[in-house]
Short mmCIF file of C-alpha atoms in Angstrom, two decimals:
data_model
loop_
_atom_site.label_atom_id
_atom_site.label_comp_id
_atom_site.label_asym_id
_atom_site.label_seq_id
_atom_site.Cartn_x
_atom_site.Cartn_y
_atom_site.Cartn_z
CA MET H 1 -0.34 0.12 0.20
CA ALA H 2 1.38 2.97 -1.16
CA LYS H 3 1.82 5.97 1.70
CA PRO H 4 0.35 9.04 2.09
CA LEU H 5 1.66 11.69 0.33
CA ILE H 6 1.61 15.01 2.10
CA GLY H 7 2.07 18.31 0.36
CA VAL H 8 3.23 20.66 2.79
CA SER H 9 3.66 24.88 2.11
CA THR H 10 6.91 26.49 1.81
CA TYR H 11 8.79 30.12 1.55
CA LEU H 12 9.43 31.68 -1.61
CA GLU H 13 12.58 33.88 -0.40
CA PRO H 14 14.30 36.16 -2.96
CA SER H 15 17.38 35.93 -2.44
CA VAL H 16 19.04 33.09 -0.73
CA ARG H 17 23.15 32.10 -1.06
CA TRP H 18 24.73 28.47 -1.65
CA GLY H 19 27.87 27.79 -2.60
CA VAL H 20 28.82 30.15 -5.75
CA TRP H 21 24.49 30.68 -5.75
CA ASP H 22 22.07 33.62 -4.83
CA LEU H 23 19.37 32.93 -6.11
CA PRO H 24 15.01 33.37 -5.50
CA ALA H 25 14.25 29.93 -4.28
CA ALA H 26 11.85 27.95 -2.13
CA VAL H 27 12.61 26.66 1.04
CA LEU H 28 11.56 24.97 4.15
CA PRO H 29 13.25 24.14 7.43
CA ALA H 30 13.90 20.32 7.44
CA GLY H 31 11.87 19.90 10.12
CA TYR H 32 8.86 19.77 8.16
CA HIS H 33 9.20 17.37 6.18
CA ARG H 34 11.77 15.03 7.99
CA LEU H 35 8.38 15.63 10.15
CA VAL H 36 6.46 13.64 7.45
CA GLN H 37 9.19 11.51 6.73
CA ARG H 38 8.92 9.96 10.04
CA SER H 39 5.40 9.41 10.60
CA GLY H 40 5.02 7.40 7.89
CA GLY H 41 3.84 9.94 4.43
CA LEU H 42 5.24 11.22 1.88
CA ALA H 43 6.06 14.90 2.03
CA ALA H 44 5.30 17.29 -1.50
CA LEU H 45 6.87 21.08 -0.92
CA LEU H 46 4.58 23.28 -1.98
CA PRO H 47 5.61 25.77 -3.92
CA PRO H 48 4.20 29.98 -4.23
CA ASP H 49 1.96 30.01 -7.06
CA ASP H 50 -0.79 31.01 -8.49
CA PRO H 51 -4.58 31.06 -6.65
CA SER H 52 -6.52 29.10 -9.02
CA GLN H 53 -4.44 26.61 -8.72
CA ALA H 54 -4.91 25.63 -5.28
CA SER H 55 -7.86 22.90 -6.29
CA ALA H 56 -5.98 21.54 -8.73
CA VAL H 57 -2.93 20.59 -6.84
CA VAL H 58 -4.86 19.72 -3.11
CA ALA H 59 -6.66 17.34 -5.38
CA ARG H 60 -3.09 15.01 -5.98
CA LEU H 61 -3.00 15.02 -2.33
CA ASP H 62 -3.70 12.87 0.44
CA GLY H 63 -2.82 15.61 3.10
CA LEU H 64 -1.85 18.80 3.11
CA VAL H 65 0.41 20.86 6.38
CA VAL H 66 0.58 24.72 5.85
CA ALA H 67 3.99 25.26 7.70
CA GLY H 68 4.58 28.40 9.36
CA GLY H 69 6.34 31.70 8.64
CA PRO H 70 5.73 35.49 8.78
CA ASP H 71 2.43 37.40 9.91
CA ILE H 72 0.02 37.27 8.38
CA ASP H 73 -1.11 40.59 6.33
CA PRO H 74 -3.71 41.82 9.33
CA GLU H 75 -5.97 43.67 5.95
CA ARG H 76 -6.74 39.52 5.97
CA TYR H 77 -9.03 40.34 8.59
CA GLY H 78 -9.70 44.36 8.26
CA ALA H 79 -8.00 45.39 10.57
CA GLU H 80 -4.99 48.19 10.87
CA PRO H 81 -1.24 46.90 11.21
CA HIS H 82 0.06 46.84 14.62
CA PRO H 83 3.75 48.30 14.79
CA LEU H 84 5.49 45.10 15.75
CA THR H 85 3.06 43.26 12.53
CA GLY H 86 6.06 42.22 10.30
CA PRO H 87 6.14 42.85 6.38
CA ALA H 88 3.01 41.62 4.88
CA TYR H 89 3.37 38.39 2.26
CA ARG H 90 1.02 38.87 0.33
CA GLU H 91 1.47 36.53 -2.23
CA ARG H 92 2.39 33.15 -0.09
CA ASP H 93 -1.21 34.39 1.93
CA ALA H 94 -2.65 34.65 -1.06
CA TRP H 95 -1.62 30.81 -1.93
CA GLU H 96 -1.81 29.48 1.19
CA LEU H 97 -5.32 30.19 2.15
CA ALA H 98 -6.46 29.11 -1.42
CA LEU H 99 -4.72 25.52 -0.02
CA ILE H 100 -6.88 25.91 2.83
CA GLU H 101 -9.92 26.23 0.91
CA ALA H 102 -9.44 23.96 -0.82
CA ALA H 103 -9.21 21.23 1.24
CA LEU H 104 -11.42 22.40 2.97
CA ALA H 105 -13.60 22.28 -0.02
CA GLY H 106 -12.00 18.76 -0.67
CA GLY H 107 -12.57 17.29 2.54
CA THR H 108 -8.79 17.20 1.89
CA PRO H 109 -7.33 16.39 5.83
CA LEU H 110 -5.38 19.93 7.39
CA LEU H 111 -2.92 20.77 9.32
CA GLY H 112 -1.67 23.67 10.74
CA ILE H 113 1.08 24.74 12.16
CA CYS H 114 2.03 28.48 13.67
CA ARG H 115 1.58 31.11 10.52
CA GLY H 116 -0.83 27.71 9.42
CA MET H 117 -3.30 28.12 12.35
CA GLN H 118 -3.52 31.89 12.31
CA LEU H 119 -4.71 31.35 8.20
CA LEU H 120 -7.11 28.32 9.02
CA ASN H 121 -8.87 30.65 11.61
CA VAL H 122 -8.40 33.93 8.91
CA ALA H 123 -9.80 31.82 6.10
CA LEU H 124 -13.05 30.99 8.27
CA GLY H 125 -13.39 35.14 9.04
CA GLY H 126 -11.22 35.04 12.84
CA THR H 127 -8.92 37.57 13.23
CA LEU H 128 -5.37 37.47 15.14
CA VAL H 129 -4.19 39.37 18.47
CA GLN H 130 -1.40 40.73 16.37
CA HIS H 131 1.55 41.26 19.46
CA LEU H 132 0.80 39.29 22.55
CA PRO H 133 1.90 41.59 26.04
CA GLU H 134 5.21 42.04 26.65
CA GLU H 135 4.65 40.10 29.42
CA VAL H 136 3.51 36.98 28.33
CA GLY H 137 6.13 37.94 24.58
CA HIS H 138 8.24 36.80 27.66
CA ASP H 139 6.87 34.28 29.50
CA GLY H 140 7.32 31.48 27.10
CA HIS H 141 6.10 32.40 23.81
CA CYS H 142 9.20 33.85 22.32
CA GLY H 143 12.83 32.82 22.67
CA ALA H 144 15.48 34.66 21.43
CA PRO H 145 15.57 35.77 17.39
CA GLY H 146 16.02 32.01 16.08
CA GLU H 147 15.50 30.17 18.87
CA PHE H 148 12.79 28.35 19.95
CA THR H 149 11.36 28.33 23.38
CA HIS H 150 9.36 25.59 25.79
CA HIS H 151 5.95 25.98 27.06
CA GLU H 152 2.44 24.18 28.69
CA ILE H 153 0.09 23.22 26.64
CA LYS H 154 -2.97 21.78 28.35
CA PRO H 155 -5.58 20.05 25.80
CA VAL H 156 -9.59 20.35 25.84
CA PRO H 157 -10.39 17.54 26.74
CA GLY H 158 -13.10 15.61 24.03
CA THR H 159 -11.32 16.90 21.55
CA ARG H 160 -9.55 15.71 18.18
CA LEU H 161 -6.29 16.67 19.45
CA GLY H 162 -7.45 15.84 22.79
CA GLY H 163 -7.35 12.36 20.91
CA VAL H 164 -4.28 13.15 20.01
CA LEU H 165 -2.32 14.57 23.44
CA PRO H 166 -4.95 12.78 26.46
CA GLU H 167 -2.01 14.99 28.98
CA ALA H 168 -0.73 18.31 28.88
CA VAL H 169 2.93 18.55 27.07
CA SER H 170 5.70 20.64 26.58
CA VAL H 171 6.17 21.91 23.38
CA PRO H 172 7.96 24.00 21.55
CA THR H 173 7.07 27.64 19.97
CA TYR H 174 8.34 31.20 18.39
CA HIS H 175 5.50 33.08 18.13
CA HIS H 176 4.27 37.27 18.51
CA GLN H 177 0.84 36.55 17.40
CA ALA H 178 -2.25 34.79 18.74
CA VAL H 179 -5.68 33.71 17.43
CA ASP H 180 -8.35 36.61 19.01
CA THR H 181 -12.40 35.67 17.30
CA LEU H 182 -12.59 31.86 16.14
CA GLY H 183 -13.34 31.61 13.19
CA ARG H 184 -16.74 29.85 11.37
CA GLY H 185 -17.23 26.10 12.56
CA LEU H 186 -13.87 26.44 15.38
CA LEU H 187 -13.14 25.97 18.58
CA ALA H 188 -10.89 26.26 20.89
CA ALA H 189 -8.62 22.90 21.50
CA ALA H 190 -5.52 23.77 23.91
CA HIS H 191 -4.88 26.65 25.70
CA ALA H 192 -1.18 27.27 27.49
CA GLU H 193 -1.37 28.48 30.41
CA ASP H 194 -1.55 31.97 30.34
CA GLY H 195 -4.62 31.55 28.01
CA THR H 196 -3.36 31.86 25.01
CA LEU H 197 -5.03 29.78 22.10
CA GLU H 198 -3.03 26.66 21.45
CA ALA H 199 -5.02 24.78 18.73
CA ILE H 200 -8.42 24.94 16.83
CA GLU H 201 -10.35 22.41 15.23
CA PHE H 202 -13.50 21.59 13.81
CA ALA H 203 -16.90 22.23 15.93
CA ASP H 204 -18.92 19.33 14.54
CA GLY H 205 -15.57 16.54 14.15
CA ASP H 206 -16.57 16.29 10.36
CA GLY H 207 -13.06 15.19 8.88
CA PHE H 208 -9.80 16.13 10.01
CA VAL H 209 -9.40 19.45 10.43
CA LEU H 210 -6.80 20.06 13.13
CA ALA H 211 -3.66 23.39 13.58
CA VAL H 212 -1.00 24.11 16.61
CA GLN H 213 0.36 27.23 17.27
CA TRP H 214 3.27 25.39 18.41
CA HIS H 215 5.95 23.66 16.17
CA PRO H 216 5.40 20.06 16.57
CA GLU H 217 8.89 19.49 13.49
CA ALA H 218 11.18 21.04 16.00
CA GLY H 219 10.10 18.08 18.91
CA GLU H 220 10.57 14.87 18.96
CA ASP H 221 6.12 13.53 19.18
CA LEU H 222 5.02 11.94 16.56
CA ARG H 223 1.82 12.17 17.44
CA LEU H 224 0.03 15.73 15.60
CA MET H 225 1.23 13.99 11.92
CA LYS H 226 0.81 10.40 12.81
CA ALA H 227 -3.09 11.25 12.82
CA LEU H 228 -2.61 13.62 9.83
CA VAL H 229 -0.20 10.84 8.00
CA SER H 230 -2.98 8.14 8.99
CA ALA H 231 -6.40 10.06 8.34
CA ALA H 232 -5.16 10.74 4.86
CA GLY H 233 -3.99 7.49 4.44
CA SER H 234 -7.71 6.20 5.59
CA LEU H 235 -9.35 8.31 2.24
#
C-alpha cells in the first residue's frame, strides 16, 4: 500500500545563497518534511503558485500541512497593522489561503502549524492578536531570535486534539501573534497556561481539520503528524 502523499507549503525567498549561487528559492526548514517522513508519509513541498491552481494541487494530495512563517497581512482580517507586525507577504498569504479553502472544500485532511493555525482562523472569518503583551511574550511564547522556547499546553478534553494528545505536554514554540476571535465553525482545542489559544479544530468533528500554534517539526513527538498521515491514508 502506497504511503499517503502530504503536501507542505513553503517559503518563497528573494535571495538564498548556497555555494556560488545567490538566487530566489522556495525553501522550508527540513524539520517539516522529516516529520512527515518519520510519521509514515511521503512529503511534497508546495512552492507558492497562482491561487487558481490550488484546487488542482490539493486534489493530488492525501493530506496538507500549512507551515509556519511570517505574519499574515492584517488587511486579511480587517485590521490596521500593529507597529510590531512584520511585513506583508501577500503572495504567500493568497496561495496558502487558497490551499486551505481547497482542502476544506474537498475534505482533504489538514494540519496547520503556527502561521498555518492563524491562516485557518482568518480563512474562516476569525481575527488575530497582532502582538502578545511583552510580559506574555517573555513567558514562553517566543524565545531569543532564531531560537525556540518551550511551554506547556493543555488539550481540551473531548476534542480531536485531546484524543491525540490526552495529557498536558511541553511544546516547542516561537510566535508573537495568536488567534483572537475564532472563525466560523472552529473551537478551542488547547490553551497555554496564560490562556492563549494553542490549538483549534472544527467543532463538528467532520473530517480532519486541526491546527496548532506550536512547532511539532522542532520536537520529537510524532503523534500529531501521525494522526494527519493516518487520516490521509484512510481516504
